[in-house]
Amino acid sequence: FPVENIRNFCIIAHVDHGKSTLADRLLEITGTIPKGNNQQVLDKLPVERERGITVKAQTASLIYRYNDQDYLLNLIDTPGHVDFHYEVSRSLAACQGVILLVDANQGVQAQTVANFYLAFEAELTIIPVLNKIDLKNAQVEVVSDQIHNLFDLDKKDILKISAKQGTGVEEVLKAVIERIPCPKFDKTKPLRAFVFDSWYDRFKGVVAHFAICDGIIKEGDRILCNSTKKNYEVTEIGIMYPDQVSTGVLFAGQVGYAMMNMKNTDEAKIGDTFYHENQTVKPLPGFKEAIPMVFAGMFPMEHSEFLQLKSAIEKLTLNDRSVQVRMDSSPVLGQGYRLGFLGLLHMEVFNQRLEQEFDASVIITAPNIAFKVKIKGEKNIKQYGSEELLVLNPCLMPSIDIITEYQEPMVNGTIISPAEYINSITELCLNHRGRLKDQSYIDDTRVLFKVLFPLSEILVDFFDKLKSLSSGYASFDYEDAGFEITDLVKVDFTLNGREVEELTLICHVSRARDMAKRVCERLKATIPRQQFVIAVQGKVNQKVIAREDIKAYRKDVTAKCYGGDITRKMKLLKSQAEGKKKLRMIGNIEIPKDAFIKILQK
Ligand code: GDP
Ligand code: MG
């Protein structure tokens, strides 16, 4: 294919607006997959199929005949959920244009806005497409106006389709060819291959996804990795059609997969450049690192499974570079990791993928977010290495005596909702410490809010509340807005006066009492009664702010054995002793490990 006949494009949209369905139709029309009951062909991961969402951008190459010429169209299907924006911006780097899909029934939603700006800032051609026009409530005119008002796109350029029924989908392919420019890559220059995705295949080892920016790459070539300077022989190369189809060669402007007998998962880092041996080329700029927002401990179910967990995490993080990994350990849970995620859904999906794709069973601790503190005293600053510290683990926060300032992460939120919910949404935002920055109508009936929130306030139940107060009509999206000075406290928990460090948490002053109460209630519900009363307390600066008591309970397993059966009695005592092995002792209080897991989990 000459470069002029190649188009690289993405489909971007709010969740459920029909990206994956449109991708299915495009694959069918171009004969890439047979017509029939294709559903979300590109959502290959089990977690995607179960949850019905896309979490990984996927590539497929299509061949389409138009005006007597064959075109190679490289399509990237992207996730819509805010936690996976990183995937979207990564995909955009390999494209020249996007299809901005909007559900004609629901109209422009918060993630439509966010995705539009990602594409706009990347200076890509944007093809606006209204989907689901087959639905009887489709509001083609209203939504066209929204698109025009918000994005300044011409109404006559908006395509109207039904991805489900296939109506108008052919027009989409034509628009892709006519409106999106071909990639500006040069076949005659030395090879530059950009890794924009990579993963670990159980059978084939490491597989890299290349966007070929200059030159030609063939099977048998010896290529060099820019960051490690290691060299490899290309053993297989090809395109995703939609599964791997070996072509033996890739040219500038194409995207495809490559295998190079890599044994280690960190050898094909996303964002890296590969080139031919003996050539010197300027590496391509890598991706901006993703900024993790939510942190949690991850431990193996059994200590002995640590190495298995380690290898699973290494393999999965090859495919998901947005996860931050650090070693961690805990007295109860042993050796493990502290991982940073882009959001709670991201954390859940990562956990599910570890279990489904790598057979690792793990314990995840309650998530927390990162805070910053400033400290005083020359000696302290020297000891901690800096005046401003990022605190990822609440247990590791410096003593409050030396802290001069606290900062918490903020986000810029976008909410789009029917106007009738303005009051209740405003109230909800205020209750979550939100500060309204802007409010504007995007058409006669819908309002767009811009609200600055502390990240901690929107992480847990904000979205659910928003959905329920608006009968499901409001949508929400957010992006990082840096740190802001605030007032935080550290809440410690004690059992009969002894601290349980795994439970320490940091929160805003105004939330301390509620949080402490919740954890104490949970502890009461999960710790089994023992032979004495246990006082469960939540404290700030040694001052008790929440308390629950676990009543005493006399349990003697041998009481059931009346009389003389001594062997039975021994057996029972033995099994009781074995049960105790998995205990964490806090003073003289025994906490079974599984109770601990329940408390620590979300
Ligand atoms: P994604 O999250 O953007 O990938 O959305 P999906 O492709 O998974 O589609 C979400 C839902 O909308 C699915 O139940 C689809 O069957 C449905 N859907 C997609 N396109 C259309 C359409 O044109 N008409 C109708 N009625 N439903 C559609
Ligand atoms: Mg999808």
Short mmCIF file of N, CA and C in Angstrom, two decimals, residues 55-56 83-84 86-87 90 269-270 288-298 312-326 337-351 353-354 364 392:
data_model
loop_
_atom_site.label_atom_id
_atom_site.label_comp_id
_atom_site.label_asym_id
_atom_site.label_seq_id
_atom_site.Cartn_x
_atom_site.Cartn_y
_atom_site.Cartn_z
N VAL A 55 -11.58 -1.80 27.90
CA VAL A 55 -10.58 -1.21 28.79
C VAL A 55 -9.24 -1.04 28.08
N LYS A 56 -9.04 -1.80 27.00
CA LYS A 56 -7.80 -1.73 26.27
C LYS A 56 -8.12 -1.26 24.86
N ASP A 83 -11.24 6.43 33.61
CA ASP A 83 -10.05 5.76 34.13
C ASP A 83 -9.10 5.32 33.02
N PHE A 84 -9.61 5.25 31.79
CA PHE A 84 -8.77 4.74 30.73
C PHE A 84 -8.42 5.79 29.68
N TYR A 86 -5.89 7.40 29.49
CA TYR A 86 -4.51 7.18 29.13
C TYR A 86 -4.42 6.33 27.86
N GLU A 87 -5.26 5.31 27.80
CA GLU A 87 -5.30 4.46 26.61
C GLU A 87 -5.69 5.28 25.39
N ARG A 90 -2.89 7.56 24.21
CA ARG A 90 -1.87 6.72 23.58
C ARG A 90 -2.27 6.36 22.15
N LYS A 269 9.00 -1.71 26.00
CA LYS A 269 8.28 -0.70 26.78
C LYS A 269 7.46 0.20 25.86
N ILE A 270 6.24 0.43 26.25
CA ILE A 270 5.38 1.32 25.48
C ILE A 270 6.00 2.71 25.45
N LYS A 288 3.66 10.85 27.64
CA LYS A 288 3.65 11.45 28.97
C LYS A 288 3.28 10.33 29.94
N GLU A 289 4.01 10.24 31.04
CA GLU A 289 3.69 9.19 32.01
C GLU A 289 2.30 9.44 32.60
N ALA A 290 1.57 8.37 32.81
CA ALA A 290 0.26 8.52 33.45
C ALA A 290 0.47 8.86 34.92
N ILE A 291 -0.43 9.65 35.46
CA ILE A 291 -0.31 10.02 36.87
C ILE A 291 -1.30 9.21 37.69
N PRO A 292 -0.81 8.28 38.52
CA PRO A 292 -1.73 7.48 39.31
C PRO A 292 -2.47 8.34 40.33
N MET A 293 -3.73 8.02 40.57
CA MET A 293 -4.56 8.81 41.46
C MET A 293 -4.91 8.03 42.73
N VAL A 294 -4.98 6.71 42.60
CA VAL A 294 -5.46 5.88 43.70
C VAL A 294 -4.41 4.81 44.00
N PHE A 295 -4.13 4.61 45.27
CA PHE A 295 -3.11 3.63 45.65
C PHE A 295 -3.72 2.55 46.54
N ALA A 296 -3.21 1.33 46.38
CA ALA A 296 -3.68 0.26 47.24
C ALA A 296 -2.59 -0.79 47.35
N GLY A 297 -2.61 -1.50 48.48
CA GLY A 297 -1.67 -2.59 48.65
C GLY A 297 -2.21 -3.82 47.93
N MET A 298 -1.30 -4.62 47.35
CA MET A 298 -1.74 -5.86 46.72
C MET A 298 -0.83 -6.97 47.21
N ALA A 312 3.11 -12.27 37.56
CA ALA A 312 1.83 -11.85 36.96
C ALA A 312 1.76 -10.33 36.84
N ILE A 313 2.18 -9.64 37.90
CA ILE A 313 2.14 -8.17 37.87
C ILE A 313 3.09 -7.63 36.81
N GLU A 314 4.26 -8.25 36.70
CA GLU A 314 5.21 -7.79 35.68
C GLU A 314 4.63 -7.94 34.28
N LYS A 315 3.97 -9.04 34.04
CA LYS A 315 3.43 -9.27 32.70
C LYS A 315 2.26 -8.34 32.41
N LEU A 316 1.41 -8.17 33.39
CA LEU A 316 0.24 -7.31 33.14
C LEU A 316 0.62 -5.84 33.03
N THR A 317 1.62 -5.41 33.79
CA THR A 317 1.99 -4.00 33.69
C THR A 317 2.70 -3.71 32.36
N LEU A 318 3.20 -4.73 31.70
CA LEU A 318 3.75 -4.52 30.36
C LEU A 318 2.63 -4.02 29.45
N ASN A 319 1.46 -4.58 29.63
CA ASN A 319 0.31 -4.22 28.81
C ASN A 319 -0.40 -2.98 29.33
N ASP A 320 -0.24 -2.71 30.60
CA ASP A 320 -0.89 -1.54 31.18
C ASP A 320 0.15 -0.70 31.90
N ARG A 321 0.76 0.19 31.14
CA ARG A 321 1.85 0.98 31.69
C ARG A 321 1.39 2.05 32.65
N SER A 322 0.09 2.27 32.76
CA SER A 322 -0.39 3.34 33.61
C SER A 322 -0.40 2.94 35.09
N VAL A 323 -0.08 1.69 35.38
CA VAL A 323 -0.04 1.26 36.78
C VAL A 323 1.35 1.50 37.36
N GLN A 324 1.39 2.11 38.53
CA GLN A 324 2.67 2.34 39.19
C GLN A 324 2.91 1.24 40.22
N VAL A 325 4.12 0.68 40.22
CA VAL A 325 4.39 -0.47 41.07
C VAL A 325 5.53 -0.19 42.05
N ARG A 326 5.28 -0.42 43.33
CA ARG A 326 6.34 -0.34 44.34
C ARG A 326 6.22 -1.54 45.28
N TYR A 337 2.91 -5.60 47.17
CA TYR A 337 3.14 -4.40 46.39
C TYR A 337 2.21 -3.27 46.82
N ARG A 338 2.66 -2.06 46.53
CA ARG A 338 1.77 -0.92 46.63
C ARG A 338 1.63 -0.39 45.21
N LEU A 339 0.41 -0.43 44.69
CA LEU A 339 0.19 -0.09 43.29
C LEU A 339 -0.58 1.22 43.17
N GLY A 340 -0.25 1.98 42.14
CA GLY A 340 -0.96 3.23 41.87
C GLY A 340 -1.81 3.08 40.62
N PHE A 341 -3.09 3.45 40.73
CA PHE A 341 -4.03 3.32 39.60
C PHE A 341 -4.60 4.67 39.20
N LEU A 342 -5.22 4.71 38.03
CA LEU A 342 -5.82 5.96 37.55
C LEU A 342 -7.21 6.18 38.14
N GLY A 343 -7.79 5.16 38.74
CA GLY A 343 -9.10 5.31 39.36
C GLY A 343 -9.53 3.97 39.94
N LEU A 344 -10.71 3.96 40.56
CA LEU A 344 -11.17 2.72 41.20
C LEU A 344 -11.53 1.63 40.20
N LEU A 345 -12.16 2.05 39.10
CA LEU A 345 -12.51 1.05 38.08
C LEU A 345 -11.24 0.42 37.51
N HIS A 346 -10.26 1.26 37.29
CA HIS A 346 -8.97 0.78 36.80
C HIS A 346 -8.40 -0.27 37.76
N MET A 347 -8.50 0.03 39.06
CA MET A 347 -8.01 -0.90 40.07
C MET A 347 -8.76 -2.23 40.02
N GLU A 348 -10.08 -2.16 39.90
CA GLU A 348 -10.88 -3.38 39.85
C GLU A 348 -10.57 -4.19 38.60
N VAL A 349 -10.44 -3.48 37.49
CA VAL A 349 -10.17 -4.17 36.23
C VAL A 349 -8.79 -4.83 36.28
N PHE A 350 -7.82 -4.14 36.85
CA PHE A 350 -6.47 -4.69 36.97
C PHE A 350 -6.50 -5.98 37.80
N ASN A 351 -7.21 -5.92 38.90
CA ASN A 351 -7.33 -7.07 39.78
C ASN A 351 -7.99 -8.25 39.05
N ARG A 353 -8.13 -8.73 35.84
CA ARG A 353 -7.26 -9.25 34.79
C ARG A 353 -6.16 -10.14 35.37
N LEU A 354 -5.63 -9.76 36.55
CA LEU A 354 -4.62 -10.60 37.19
C LEU A 354 -5.18 -11.99 37.43
N ILE A 364 -6.52 -7.15 47.90
CA ILE A 364 -6.29 -5.72 47.69
C ILE A 364 -6.74 -4.98 48.92
N LEU A 392 2.29 8.33 49.90
CA LEU A 392 1.46 7.36 49.19
C LEU A 392 0.82 6.38 50.16
#
